[in-house]
């Protein structure tokens, strides 16, 4: 089991540029979550998917953010255009089912810096 | 909606000393409670969870947490810490009616174990 894989690990970009973060969940997991971690706001749930369908995107900060899950093994989080306040660590997590006996498995995160 | 408050942002502690990390939550419905640990440059990992039954839950590496419904608390303790316990610890809550492991996290407590 390779775990949840996120790429890139680090991303530095200039304000106004498009940023795409990628996530490969654990095979067989049917829930996928995107979280953002900042010093000021802690861990925030941005959006989550079930069987590739977005279920709750109420945490997405604004229209500049979009997320897709075209298949069970891949998801992207896109920011266009990026702003310095988007600087954070973005985590992807997956779980096997809608069950609290199935814990969230987190990737190692993507550290985004927008200058 | 739920919220989680971790009262201490940082806890320095000497090796082999006890440690307690405080967590209080608010919710209008019954909840499930979790502690996650984040080691440097890694994603979060589940440490332990309370779903039902005994209010005292334990992890495999010596941590324990006690659910106190009247005080709406879920404090984490370890009687004797190791250097390897240096990490950030997150308390999380989920509405037991919610689907898909949708968690609300506290702000985290950074534990620094000193030799």
Tab-separated table of C-alpha atoms in Angstrom:
chain	number	residue	atom	x	y	z
A	1	UNK	CA	0.000	0.000	0.000
A	2	UNK	CA	1.706	3.169	-1.215
A	3	UNK	CA	-0.523	5.494	0.760
A	4	UNK	CA	-2.032	8.719	-0.505
A	5	UNK	CA	0.345	10.334	-2.976
A	6	UNK	CA	0.416	14.077	-3.521
A	7	UNK	CA	2.422	16.074	-6.006
A	8	UNK	CA	4.286	18.301	-6.051
A	9	UNK	CA	5.649	18.390	-2.477
A	10	UNK	CA	6.532	22.043	-2.834
A	11	UNK	CA	5.247	24.675	-5.246
A	12	UNK	CA	6.427	28.258	-5.489
A	13	UNK	CA	4.608	30.508	-7.897
A	14	UNK	CA	3.944	34.147	-8.566
A	15	UNK	CA	0.681	35.869	-7.879
A	16	UNK	CA	-1.730	35.511	-10.768
A	17	UNK	CA	-0.401	32.190	-11.992
A	18	UNK	CA	-2.450	29.014	-12.180
A	19	UNK	CA	-1.562	26.275	-9.702
A	20	UNK	CA	-2.602	22.634	-9.952
A	21	UNK	CA	-2.195	20.235	-7.050
A	22	UNK	CA	-2.537	16.509	-7.613
A	23	UNK	CA	-3.628	13.577	-5.506
A	24	UNK	CA	-3.738	9.825	-5.935
A	25	UNK	CA	-5.870	8.195	-3.208
A	26	UNK	CA	-5.353	4.727	-1.814
A	27	UNK	CA	-6.736	2.111	-4.176
A	28	UNK	CA	-10.195	1.004	-3.115
A	29	UNK	CA	-10.966	4.127	-1.114
A	30	UNK	CA	-14.150	5.788	-2.261
A	31	UNK	CA	-13.957	9.046	-0.296
A	32	UNK	CA	-11.451	11.772	-1.079
A	33	UNK	CA	-10.951	14.989	0.866
A	34	UNK	CA	-8.969	18.180	0.262
A	35	UNK	CA	-7.829	20.094	3.352
A	36	UNK	CA	-5.857	23.322	3.710
A	37	UNK	CA	-3.577	23.992	6.699
A	38	UNK	CA	-2.435	27.474	7.726
A	39	UNK	CA	-1.087	28.894	10.949
A	40	UNK	CA	-3.984	31.303	11.242
A	41	UNK	CA	-6.897	29.011	10.409
A	42	UNK	CA	-5.567	25.526	11.171
A	43	UNK	CA	-6.961	22.628	9.125
A	44	UNK	CA	-9.933	23.480	6.954
A	45	UNK	CA	-11.945	21.057	4.857
A	46	UNK	CA	-12.241	22.473	1.354
A	47	UNK	CA	-14.188	19.800	-0.512
A	48	UNK	CA	-14.836	16.085	-0.480
A	49	UNK	CA	-15.856	13.494	-3.056
A	50	UNK	CA	-17.658	10.172	-2.860
A	51	UNK	CA	-17.215	7.809	-5.795
A	52	UNK	CA	-15.707	10.687	-7.800
A	53	UNK	CA	-18.721	12.958	-7.221
A	54	UNK	CA	-18.301	16.200	-5.232
A	55	UNK	CA	-20.513	15.976	-2.148
A	56	UNK	CA	-19.712	19.130	-0.194
A	57	UNK	CA	-17.704	22.056	-1.524
A	58	UNK	CA	-18.862	24.574	1.062
A	59	UNK	CA	-15.311	24.994	2.299
A	60	UNK	CA	-13.925	26.137	-1.034
A	61	UNK	CA	-12.948	29.747	-0.332
A	62	UNK	CA	-13.999	31.318	-3.609
A	63	UNK	CA	-14.430	30.791	-7.317
A	64	UNK	CA	-10.697	30.864	-7.880
A	65	UNK	CA	-10.601	27.366	-6.382
A	66	UNK	CA	-11.858	24.317	-8.239
A	67	UNK	CA	-11.472	20.586	-7.702
A	68	UNK	CA	-12.094	17.624	-9.940
A	69	UNK	CA	-11.984	13.868	-9.653
A	70	UNK	CA	-12.128	12.434	-13.163
A	71	UNK	CA	-11.632	8.859	-11.962
A	72	UNK	CA	-11.210	6.841	-8.785
A	73	UNK	CA	-7.430	7.174	-8.776
A	74	UNK	CA	-6.865	10.862	-9.407
A	75	UNK	CA	-7.989	14.254	-8.178
A	76	UNK	CA	-6.811	17.808	-8.768
A	77	UNK	CA	-7.203	21.056	-6.874
A	78	UNK	CA	-6.703	24.108	-9.047
A	79	UNK	CA	-6.249	27.738	-8.061
A	80	UNK	CA	-6.586	30.299	-10.817
A	81	UNK	CA	-5.435	33.013	-10.391
A	82	UNK	CA	-3.353	32.379	-7.272
A	83	UNK	CA	-2.882	35.005	-4.554
A	84	UNK	CA	-0.356	35.309	-1.695
A	85	UNK	CA	-3.084	34.504	0.855
A	86	UNK	CA	-3.436	31.070	-0.762
A	87	UNK	CA	-0.019	30.138	0.642
A	88	UNK	CA	-0.589	27.064	2.827
A	89	UNK	CA	-0.063	23.324	3.018
A	90	UNK	CA	-2.738	21.474	1.081
A	91	UNK	CA	-3.527	17.920	2.142
A	92	UNK	CA	-5.400	15.233	0.326
A	93	UNK	CA	-6.925	12.386	2.340
A	94	UNK	CA	-8.917	9.293	1.479
A	95	UNK	CA	-11.036	6.776	3.332
A	96	UNK	CA	-12.589	3.473	2.484
A	97	UNK	CA	-16.193	4.112	3.377
A	98	UNK	CA	-18.608	6.280	5.212
A	99	UNK	CA	-17.669	4.641	8.447
A	100	UNK	CA	-15.860	5.889	11.483
A	101	UNK	CA	-14.043	2.601	11.705
A	102	UNK	CA	-12.344	3.634	8.481
A	103	UNK	CA	-9.897	6.392	9.366
A	104	UNK	CA	-8.727	9.156	7.076
A	105	UNK	CA	-5.391	8.476	5.407
A	106	UNK	CA	-3.506	11.679	4.650
A	107	UNK	CA	-0.868	12.380	2.041
A	108	UNK	CA	2.288	14.268	2.960
A	109	UNK	CA	0.856	17.504	1.618
A	110	UNK	CA	1.838	20.139	-0.933
A	111	UNK	CA	3.407	23.281	0.488
A	112	UNK	CA	2.284	26.162	-1.720
A	113	UNK	CA	4.001	29.532	-1.627
A	114	UNK	CA	2.544	32.349	-3.701
A	115	UNK	CA	4.801	35.405	-3.962
B	1	UNK	CA	-22.145	22.617	13.307
B	2	UNK	CA	-19.313	21.602	15.587
B	3	UNK	CA	-16.204	23.338	16.811
B	4	UNK	CA	-13.068	22.132	18.555
B	5	UNK	CA	-10.819	24.107	20.873
B	6	UNK	CA	-7.344	22.983	21.794
B	7	UNK	CA	-6.366	25.177	24.681
B	8	UNK	CA	-2.596	24.918	24.316
B	9	UNK	CA	-0.835	25.750	21.077
B	10	UNK	CA	2.531	24.486	22.349
B	11	UNK	CA	3.529	22.144	25.150
B	12	UNK	CA	7.208	21.706	25.978
B	13	UNK	CA	7.894	18.637	28.107
B	14	UNK	CA	10.936	16.719	29.292
B	15	UNK	CA	11.542	13.151	28.209
B	16	UNK	CA	9.894	10.569	30.506
B	17	UNK	CA	7.597	13.227	31.994
B	18	UNK	CA	3.800	13.025	31.645
B	19	UNK	CA	1.901	15.180	29.198
B	20	UNK	CA	-1.740	16.202	28.837
B	21	UNK	CA	-3.192	17.883	25.768
B	22	UNK	CA	-6.538	19.505	26.314
B	23	UNK	CA	-9.436	19.388	23.869
B	24	UNK	CA	-12.934	20.752	24.249
B	25	UNK	CA	-15.660	20.564	21.668
B	26	UNK	CA	-19.096	21.992	21.074
B	27	UNK	CA	-21.891	20.297	19.214
B	28	UNK	CA	-25.658	20.193	19.283
B	29	UNK	CA	-25.712	16.478	18.465
B	30	UNK	CA	-23.862	13.364	19.503
B	31	UNK	CA	-20.340	13.219	18.175
B	32	UNK	CA	-17.443	10.956	17.442
B	33	UNK	CA	-14.030	12.151	18.643
B	34	UNK	CA	-10.540	11.618	17.300
B	35	UNK	CA	-6.912	12.473	17.943
B	36	UNK	CA	-4.568	12.680	14.976
B	37	UNK	CA	-0.778	13.142	15.097
B	38	UNK	CA	1.345	14.948	12.521
B	39	UNK	CA	5.083	14.291	12.511
B	40	UNK	CA	7.328	16.867	10.806
B	41	UNK	CA	6.828	17.086	7.053
B	42	UNK	CA	4.192	14.373	7.052
B	43	UNK	CA	0.442	14.107	6.819
B	44	UNK	CA	-1.817	13.388	9.759
B	45	UNK	CA	-2.192	9.879	11.157
B	46	UNK	CA	-4.995	8.588	13.345
B	47	UNK	CA	-3.830	8.120	16.929
B	48	UNK	CA	-7.065	7.032	18.605
B	49	UNK	CA	-10.814	7.503	18.432
B	50	UNK	CA	-13.941	7.417	20.541
B	51	UNK	CA	-17.102	6.157	18.872
B	52	UNK	CA	-19.084	4.605	21.718
B	53	UNK	CA	-18.702	2.334	24.721
B	54	UNK	CA	-15.880	2.816	27.203
B	55	UNK	CA	-15.048	6.481	27.652
B	56	UNK	CA	-11.333	5.691	27.986
B	57	UNK	CA	-9.601	4.831	24.731
B	58	UNK	CA	-5.968	3.897	24.210
B	59	UNK	CA	-3.472	3.925	21.366
B	60	UNK	CA	-0.788	1.344	20.673
B	61	UNK	CA	2.022	3.721	21.637
B	62	UNK	CA	0.891	4.561	25.169
B	63	UNK	CA	-1.447	7.504	24.633
B	64	UNK	CA	-4.930	7.510	26.096
B	65	UNK	CA	-7.885	9.871	25.930
B	66	UNK	CA	-11.020	10.103	28.006
B	67	UNK	CA	-14.376	11.256	26.698
B	68	UNK	CA	-16.209	13.401	29.234
B	69	UNK	CA	-19.662	14.252	27.954
B	70	UNK	CA	-20.610	16.587	30.796
B	71	UNK	CA	-17.476	18.652	30.283
B	72	UNK	CA	-17.500	18.205	26.490
B	73	UNK	CA	-13.841	17.270	26.632
B	74	UNK	CA	-11.551	14.656	25.114
B	75	UNK	CA	-8.142	15.262	26.686
B	76	UNK	CA	-5.128	13.260	25.534
B	77	UNK	CA	-2.537	11.963	28.009
B	78	UNK	CA	0.651	9.987	28.092
B	79	UNK	CA	2.307	9.074	31.403
B	80	UNK	CA	5.870	9.096	30.029
B	81	UNK	CA	6.838	10.718	26.730
B	82	UNK	CA	9.704	9.869	24.391
B	83	UNK	CA	11.698	12.091	22.094
B	84	UNK	CA	9.859	10.430	19.207
B	85	UNK	CA	6.556	11.850	20.482
B	86	UNK	CA	7.644	15.290	19.277
B	87	UNK	CA	4.876	16.176	16.834
B	88	UNK	CA	1.716	18.214	16.429
B	89	UNK	CA	-1.475	16.708	17.774
B	90	UNK	CA	-4.939	17.489	16.463
B	91	UNK	CA	-8.251	16.826	18.132
B	92	UNK	CA	-11.173	16.343	15.751
B	93	UNK	CA	-14.908	15.845	15.984
B	94	UNK	CA	-17.517	14.500	13.640
B	95	UNK	CA	-21.262	14.724	13.802
B	96	UNK	CA	-22.395	11.111	14.034
B	97	UNK	CA	-24.988	11.828	11.398
B	98	UNK	CA	-22.443	13.110	8.905
B	99	UNK	CA	-21.211	10.980	6.081
B	100	UNK	CA	-17.804	10.088	4.952
B	101	UNK	CA	-15.557	10.903	7.875
B	102	UNK	CA	-16.158	14.644	7.544
B	103	UNK	CA	-14.091	15.972	10.440
B	104	UNK	CA	-13.727	19.351	12.108
B	105	UNK	CA	-10.233	19.816	13.506
B	106	UNK	CA	-8.915	21.877	16.371
B	107	UNK	CA	-6.016	24.269	15.918
B	108	UNK	CA	-3.425	21.708	16.986
B	109	UNK	CA	-1.001	21.428	19.897
B	110	UNK	CA	2.688	21.251	19.161
B	111	UNK	CA	4.521	18.950	21.597
B	112	UNK	CA	8.263	19.392	21.936
B	113	UNK	CA	9.945	16.693	23.980
B	114	UNK	CA	13.272	17.792	25.438
B	115	UNK	CA	16.015	15.387	26.550
